[in-house]
mmCIF file of N, CA and C in Angstrom:
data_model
loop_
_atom_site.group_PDB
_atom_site.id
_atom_site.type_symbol
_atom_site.label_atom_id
_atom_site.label_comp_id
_atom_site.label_asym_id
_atom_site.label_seq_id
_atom_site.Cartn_x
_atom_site.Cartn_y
_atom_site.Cartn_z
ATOM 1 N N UNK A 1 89.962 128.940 102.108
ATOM 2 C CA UNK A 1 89.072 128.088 101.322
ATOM 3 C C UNK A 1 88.112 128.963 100.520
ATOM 4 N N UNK A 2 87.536 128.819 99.394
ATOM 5 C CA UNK A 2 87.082 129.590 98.545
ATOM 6 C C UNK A 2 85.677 128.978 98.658
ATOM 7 N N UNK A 3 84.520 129.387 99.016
ATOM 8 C CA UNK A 3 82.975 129.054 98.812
ATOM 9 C C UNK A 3 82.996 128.467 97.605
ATOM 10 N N UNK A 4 82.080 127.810 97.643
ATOM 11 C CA UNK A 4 81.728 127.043 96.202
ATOM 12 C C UNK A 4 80.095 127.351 96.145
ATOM 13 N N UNK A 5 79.616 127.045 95.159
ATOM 14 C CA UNK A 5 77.978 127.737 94.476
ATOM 15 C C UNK A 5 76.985 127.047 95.161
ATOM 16 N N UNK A 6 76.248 127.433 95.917
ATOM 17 C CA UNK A 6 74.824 126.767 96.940
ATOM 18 C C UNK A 6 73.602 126.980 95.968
ATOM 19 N N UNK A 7 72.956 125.826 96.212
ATOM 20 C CA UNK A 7 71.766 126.044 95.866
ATOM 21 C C UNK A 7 70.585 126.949 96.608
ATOM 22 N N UNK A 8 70.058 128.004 95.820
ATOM 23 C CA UNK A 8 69.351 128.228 94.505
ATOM 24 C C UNK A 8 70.700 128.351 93.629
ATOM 25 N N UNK A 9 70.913 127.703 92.534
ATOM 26 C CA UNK A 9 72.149 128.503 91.933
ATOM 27 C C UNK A 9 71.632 129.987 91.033
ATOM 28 N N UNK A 10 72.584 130.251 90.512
ATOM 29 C CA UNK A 10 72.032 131.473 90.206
ATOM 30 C C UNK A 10 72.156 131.118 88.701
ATOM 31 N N UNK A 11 71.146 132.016 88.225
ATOM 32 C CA UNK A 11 71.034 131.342 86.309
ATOM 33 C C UNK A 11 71.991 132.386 85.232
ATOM 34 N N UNK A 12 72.664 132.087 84.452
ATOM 35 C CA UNK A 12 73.671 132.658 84.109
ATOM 36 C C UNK A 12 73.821 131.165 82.430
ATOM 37 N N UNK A 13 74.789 131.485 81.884
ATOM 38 C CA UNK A 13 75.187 130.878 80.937
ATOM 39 C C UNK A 13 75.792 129.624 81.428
ATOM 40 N N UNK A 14 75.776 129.008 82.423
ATOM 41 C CA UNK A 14 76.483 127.487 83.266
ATOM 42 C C UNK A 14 75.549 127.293 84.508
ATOM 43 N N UNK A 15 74.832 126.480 84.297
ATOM 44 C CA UNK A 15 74.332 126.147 85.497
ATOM 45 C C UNK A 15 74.059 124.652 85.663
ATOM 46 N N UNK A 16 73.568 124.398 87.334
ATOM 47 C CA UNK A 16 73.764 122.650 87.228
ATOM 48 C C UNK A 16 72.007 122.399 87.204
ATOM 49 N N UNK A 17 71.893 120.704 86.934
ATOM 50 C CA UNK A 17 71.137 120.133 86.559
ATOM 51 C C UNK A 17 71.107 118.621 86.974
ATOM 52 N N UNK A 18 70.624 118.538 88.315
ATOM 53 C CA UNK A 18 70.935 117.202 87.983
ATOM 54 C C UNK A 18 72.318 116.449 88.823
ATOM 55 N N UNK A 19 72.576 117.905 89.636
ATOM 56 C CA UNK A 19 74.151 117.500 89.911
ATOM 57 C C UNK A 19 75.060 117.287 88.554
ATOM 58 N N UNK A 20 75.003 117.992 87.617
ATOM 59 C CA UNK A 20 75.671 118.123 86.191
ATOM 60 C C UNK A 20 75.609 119.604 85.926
ATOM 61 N N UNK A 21 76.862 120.060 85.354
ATOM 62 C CA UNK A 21 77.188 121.062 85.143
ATOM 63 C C UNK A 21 76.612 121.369 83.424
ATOM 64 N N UNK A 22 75.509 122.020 83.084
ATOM 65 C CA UNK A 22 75.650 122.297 81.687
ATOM 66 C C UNK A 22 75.461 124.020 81.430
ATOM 67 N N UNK A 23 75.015 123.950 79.971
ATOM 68 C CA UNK A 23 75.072 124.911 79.543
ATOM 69 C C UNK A 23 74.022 125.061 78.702
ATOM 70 N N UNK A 24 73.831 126.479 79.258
ATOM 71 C CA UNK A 24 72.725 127.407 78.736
ATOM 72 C C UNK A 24 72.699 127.703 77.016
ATOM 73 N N UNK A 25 72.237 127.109 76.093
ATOM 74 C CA UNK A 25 72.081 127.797 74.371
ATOM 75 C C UNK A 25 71.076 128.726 74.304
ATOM 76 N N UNK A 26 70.451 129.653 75.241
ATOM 77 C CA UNK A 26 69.553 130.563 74.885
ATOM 78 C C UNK A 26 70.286 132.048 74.907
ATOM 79 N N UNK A 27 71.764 131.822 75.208
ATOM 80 C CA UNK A 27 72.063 133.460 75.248
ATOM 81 C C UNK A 27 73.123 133.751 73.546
ATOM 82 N N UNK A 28 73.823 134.697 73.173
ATOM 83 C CA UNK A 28 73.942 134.835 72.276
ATOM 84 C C UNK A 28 75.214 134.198 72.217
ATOM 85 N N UNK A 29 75.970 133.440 71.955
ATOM 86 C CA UNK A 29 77.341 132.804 72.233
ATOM 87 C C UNK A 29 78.722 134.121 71.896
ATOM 88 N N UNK A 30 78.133 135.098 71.519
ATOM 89 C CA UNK A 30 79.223 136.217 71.155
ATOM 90 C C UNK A 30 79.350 136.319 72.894
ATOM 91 N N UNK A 31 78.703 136.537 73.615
ATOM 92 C CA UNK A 31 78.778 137.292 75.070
ATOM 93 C C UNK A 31 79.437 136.550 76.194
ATOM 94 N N UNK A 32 79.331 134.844 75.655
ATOM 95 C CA UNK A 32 79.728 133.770 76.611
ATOM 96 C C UNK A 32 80.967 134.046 77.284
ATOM 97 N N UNK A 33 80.239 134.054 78.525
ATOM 98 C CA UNK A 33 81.475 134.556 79.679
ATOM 99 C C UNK A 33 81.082 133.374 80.946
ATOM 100 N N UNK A 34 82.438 133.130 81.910
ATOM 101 C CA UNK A 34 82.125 132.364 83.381
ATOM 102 C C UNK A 34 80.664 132.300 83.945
ATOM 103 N N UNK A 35 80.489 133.504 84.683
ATOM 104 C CA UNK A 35 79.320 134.225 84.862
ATOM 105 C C UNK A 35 78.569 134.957 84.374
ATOM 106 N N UNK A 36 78.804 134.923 82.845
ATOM 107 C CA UNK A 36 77.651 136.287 81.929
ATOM 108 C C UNK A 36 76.654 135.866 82.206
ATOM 109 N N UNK A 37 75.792 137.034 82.759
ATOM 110 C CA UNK A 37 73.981 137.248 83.041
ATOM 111 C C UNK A 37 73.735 136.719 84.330
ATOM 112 N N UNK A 38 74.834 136.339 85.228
ATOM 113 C CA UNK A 38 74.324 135.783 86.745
ATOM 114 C C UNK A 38 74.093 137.048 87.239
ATOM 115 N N UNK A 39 72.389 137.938 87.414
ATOM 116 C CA UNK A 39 72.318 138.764 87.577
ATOM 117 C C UNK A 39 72.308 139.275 89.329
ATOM 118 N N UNK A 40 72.473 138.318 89.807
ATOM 119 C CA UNK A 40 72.002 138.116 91.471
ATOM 120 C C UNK A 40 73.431 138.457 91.811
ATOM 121 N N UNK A 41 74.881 137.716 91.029
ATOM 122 C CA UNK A 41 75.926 137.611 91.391
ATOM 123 C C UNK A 41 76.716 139.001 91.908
ATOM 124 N N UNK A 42 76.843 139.431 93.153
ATOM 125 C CA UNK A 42 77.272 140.421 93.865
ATOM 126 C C UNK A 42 78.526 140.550 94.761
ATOM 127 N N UNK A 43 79.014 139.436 94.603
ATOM 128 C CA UNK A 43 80.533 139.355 95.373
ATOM 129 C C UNK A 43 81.205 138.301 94.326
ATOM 130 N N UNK A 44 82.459 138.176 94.126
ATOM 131 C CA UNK A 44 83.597 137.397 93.868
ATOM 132 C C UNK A 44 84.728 137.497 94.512
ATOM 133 N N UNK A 45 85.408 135.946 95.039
ATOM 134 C CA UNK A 45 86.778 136.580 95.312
ATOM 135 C C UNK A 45 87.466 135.829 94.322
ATOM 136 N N UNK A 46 88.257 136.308 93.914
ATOM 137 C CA UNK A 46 89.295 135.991 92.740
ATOM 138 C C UNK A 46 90.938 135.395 93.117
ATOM 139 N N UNK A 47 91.242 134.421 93.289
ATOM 140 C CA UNK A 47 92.650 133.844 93.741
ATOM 141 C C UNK A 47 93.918 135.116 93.328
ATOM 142 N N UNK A 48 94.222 135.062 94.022
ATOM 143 C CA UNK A 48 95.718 135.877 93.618
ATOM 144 C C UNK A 48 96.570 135.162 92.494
ATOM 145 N N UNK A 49 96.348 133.560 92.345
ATOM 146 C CA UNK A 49 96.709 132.778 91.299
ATOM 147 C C UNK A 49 95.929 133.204 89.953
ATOM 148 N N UNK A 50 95.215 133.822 89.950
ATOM 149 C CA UNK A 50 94.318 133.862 88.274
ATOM 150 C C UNK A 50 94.665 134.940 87.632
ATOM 151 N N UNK A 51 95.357 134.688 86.645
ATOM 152 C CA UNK A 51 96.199 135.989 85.865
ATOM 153 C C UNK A 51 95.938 136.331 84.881
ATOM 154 N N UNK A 52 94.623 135.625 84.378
ATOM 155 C CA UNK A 52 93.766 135.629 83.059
ATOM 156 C C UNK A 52 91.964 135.933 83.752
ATOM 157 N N UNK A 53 91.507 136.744 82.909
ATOM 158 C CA UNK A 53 89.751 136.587 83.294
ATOM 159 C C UNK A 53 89.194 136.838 81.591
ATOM 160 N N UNK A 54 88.064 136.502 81.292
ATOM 161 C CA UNK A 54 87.836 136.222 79.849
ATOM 162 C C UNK A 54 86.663 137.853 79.539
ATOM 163 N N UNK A 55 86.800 137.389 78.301
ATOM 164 C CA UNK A 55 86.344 138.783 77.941
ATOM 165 C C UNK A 55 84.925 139.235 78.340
ATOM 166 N N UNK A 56 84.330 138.150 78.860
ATOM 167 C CA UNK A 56 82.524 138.970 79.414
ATOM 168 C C UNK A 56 82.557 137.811 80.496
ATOM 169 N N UNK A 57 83.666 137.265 81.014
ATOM 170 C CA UNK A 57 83.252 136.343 82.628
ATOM 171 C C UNK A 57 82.227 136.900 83.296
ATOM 172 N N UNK A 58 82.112 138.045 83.673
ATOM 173 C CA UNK A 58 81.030 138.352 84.638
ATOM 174 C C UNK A 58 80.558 139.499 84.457
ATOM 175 N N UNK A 59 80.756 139.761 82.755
ATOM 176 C CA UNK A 59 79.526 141.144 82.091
ATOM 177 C C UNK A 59 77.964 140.518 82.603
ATOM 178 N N UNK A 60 76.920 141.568 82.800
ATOM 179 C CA UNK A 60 75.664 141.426 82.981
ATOM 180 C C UNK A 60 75.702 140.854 84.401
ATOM 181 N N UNK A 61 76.242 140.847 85.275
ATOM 182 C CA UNK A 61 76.305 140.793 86.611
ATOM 183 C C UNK A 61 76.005 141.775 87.568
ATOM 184 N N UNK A 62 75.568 141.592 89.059
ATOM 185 C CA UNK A 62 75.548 142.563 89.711
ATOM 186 C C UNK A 62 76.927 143.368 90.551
ATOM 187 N N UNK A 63 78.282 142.741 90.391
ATOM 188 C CA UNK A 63 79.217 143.082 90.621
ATOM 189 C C UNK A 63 79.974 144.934 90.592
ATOM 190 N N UNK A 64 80.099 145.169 91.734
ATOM 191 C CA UNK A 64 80.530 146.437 91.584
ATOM 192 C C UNK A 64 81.465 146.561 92.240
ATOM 193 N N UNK A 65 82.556 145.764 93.311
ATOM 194 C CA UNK A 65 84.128 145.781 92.785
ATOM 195 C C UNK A 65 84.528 144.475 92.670
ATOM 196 N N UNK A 66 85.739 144.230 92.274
ATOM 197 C CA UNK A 66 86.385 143.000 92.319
ATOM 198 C C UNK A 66 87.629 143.381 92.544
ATOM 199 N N UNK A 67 88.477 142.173 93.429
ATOM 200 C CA UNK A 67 89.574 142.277 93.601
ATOM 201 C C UNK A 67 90.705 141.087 93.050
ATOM 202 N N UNK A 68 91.765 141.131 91.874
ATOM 203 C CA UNK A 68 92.650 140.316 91.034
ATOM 204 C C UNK A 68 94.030 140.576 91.520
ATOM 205 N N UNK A 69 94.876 139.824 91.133
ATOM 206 C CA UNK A 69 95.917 139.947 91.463
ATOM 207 C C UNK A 69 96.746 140.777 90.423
ATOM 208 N N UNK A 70 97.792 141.384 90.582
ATOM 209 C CA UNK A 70 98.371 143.088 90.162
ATOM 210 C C UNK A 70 99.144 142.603 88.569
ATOM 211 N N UNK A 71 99.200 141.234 88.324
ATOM 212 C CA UNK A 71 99.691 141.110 86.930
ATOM 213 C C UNK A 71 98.443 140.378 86.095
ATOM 214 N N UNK A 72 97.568 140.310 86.361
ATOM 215 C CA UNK A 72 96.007 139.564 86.123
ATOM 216 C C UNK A 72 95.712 140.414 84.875
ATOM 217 N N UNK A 73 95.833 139.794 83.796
ATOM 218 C CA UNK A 73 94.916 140.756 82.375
ATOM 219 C C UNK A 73 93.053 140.131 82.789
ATOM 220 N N UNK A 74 92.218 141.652 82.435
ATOM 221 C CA UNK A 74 91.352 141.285 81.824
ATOM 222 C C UNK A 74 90.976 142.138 80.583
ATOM 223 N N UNK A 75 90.023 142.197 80.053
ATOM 224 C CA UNK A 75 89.318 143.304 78.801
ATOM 225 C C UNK A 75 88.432 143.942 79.699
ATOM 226 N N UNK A 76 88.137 145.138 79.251
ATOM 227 C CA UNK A 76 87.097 146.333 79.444
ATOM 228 C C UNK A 76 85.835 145.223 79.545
ATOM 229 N N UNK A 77 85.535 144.610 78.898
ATOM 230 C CA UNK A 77 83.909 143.811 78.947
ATOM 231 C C UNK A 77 83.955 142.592 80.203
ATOM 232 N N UNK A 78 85.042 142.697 80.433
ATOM 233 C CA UNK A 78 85.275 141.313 81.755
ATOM 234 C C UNK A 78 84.204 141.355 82.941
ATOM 235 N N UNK A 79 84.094 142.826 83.335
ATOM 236 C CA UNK A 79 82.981 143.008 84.015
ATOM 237 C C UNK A 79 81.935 144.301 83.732
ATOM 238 N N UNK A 80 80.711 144.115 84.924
ATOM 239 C CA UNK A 80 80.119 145.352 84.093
ATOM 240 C C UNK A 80 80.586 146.756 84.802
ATOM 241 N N UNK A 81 79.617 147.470 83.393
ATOM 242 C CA UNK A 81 79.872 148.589 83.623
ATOM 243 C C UNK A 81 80.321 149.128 85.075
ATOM 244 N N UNK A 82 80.783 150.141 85.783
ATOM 245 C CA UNK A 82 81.068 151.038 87.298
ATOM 246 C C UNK A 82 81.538 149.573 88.217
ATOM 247 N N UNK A 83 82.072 148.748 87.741
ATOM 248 C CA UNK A 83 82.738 147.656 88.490
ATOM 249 C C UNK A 83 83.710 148.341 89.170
ATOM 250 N N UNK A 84 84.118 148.495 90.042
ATOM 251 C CA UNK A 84 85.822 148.972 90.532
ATOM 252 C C UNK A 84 86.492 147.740 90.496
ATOM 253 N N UNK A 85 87.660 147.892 90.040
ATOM 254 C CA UNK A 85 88.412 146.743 90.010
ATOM 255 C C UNK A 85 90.143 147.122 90.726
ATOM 256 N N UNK A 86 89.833 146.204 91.861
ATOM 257 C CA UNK A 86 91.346 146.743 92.446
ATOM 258 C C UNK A 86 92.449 145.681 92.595
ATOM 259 N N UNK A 87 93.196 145.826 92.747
ATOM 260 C CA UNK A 87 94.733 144.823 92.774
ATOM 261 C C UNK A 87 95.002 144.167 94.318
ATOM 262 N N UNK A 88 95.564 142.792 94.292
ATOM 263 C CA UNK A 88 95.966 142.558 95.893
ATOM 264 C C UNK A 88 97.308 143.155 95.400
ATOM 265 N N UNK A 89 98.154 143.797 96.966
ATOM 266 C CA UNK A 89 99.357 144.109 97.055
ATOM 267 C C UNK A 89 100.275 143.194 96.215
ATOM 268 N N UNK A 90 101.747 143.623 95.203
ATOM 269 C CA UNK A 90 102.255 142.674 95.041
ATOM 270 C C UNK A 90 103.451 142.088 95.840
ATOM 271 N N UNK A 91 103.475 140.872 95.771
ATOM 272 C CA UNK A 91 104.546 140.331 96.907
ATOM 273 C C UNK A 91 106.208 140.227 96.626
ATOM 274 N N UNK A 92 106.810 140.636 97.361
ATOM 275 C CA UNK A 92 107.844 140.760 97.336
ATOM 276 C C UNK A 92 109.083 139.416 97.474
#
């Protein structure tokens, strides 16, 4: 089962309101990522199903590794800078 987001949430470009999911217009929309600027954000686990991550999902984060599955594209800006980013085994 995958955690889902507890309150305090953390402030980032999506946050809730209200029990409503909106969105933040104060950041620059070039950067808009999942998690861009959730600066608290320090763990992810990532499904072995997600074979796509977007180009700044979780730039400006506190993230320093993540783990995707071994055919998963992302871009250089997907996360920040000294992220380690490692692969689950692939299955046979």
């Amino acid at each position: 089962m995958i955690p889902t987001l507890v309150q305090p949430y953390p402030q980032g470009v999506w946050y809730v309101e209200d029990n409503h999911l909106k969105q933040s217009g104060l950041l620059d929309m070039v950067y808009m990522g999942a998690f861009y600027n959730c600066t608290n954000l320090r763990t992810a686990t990532i499904s072995p199903t997600v074979k796509s991550i977007g180009d700044y999902a979780f730039a400006n984060t506190g993230l320093t590794s993540v783990t995707i599955a071994s055919d998963c594209t992302y871009y250089p800006t997907s996360f920040p800078p000294g992220c380690i980013v490692n692969r689950y085994p692939q299955e046979e």
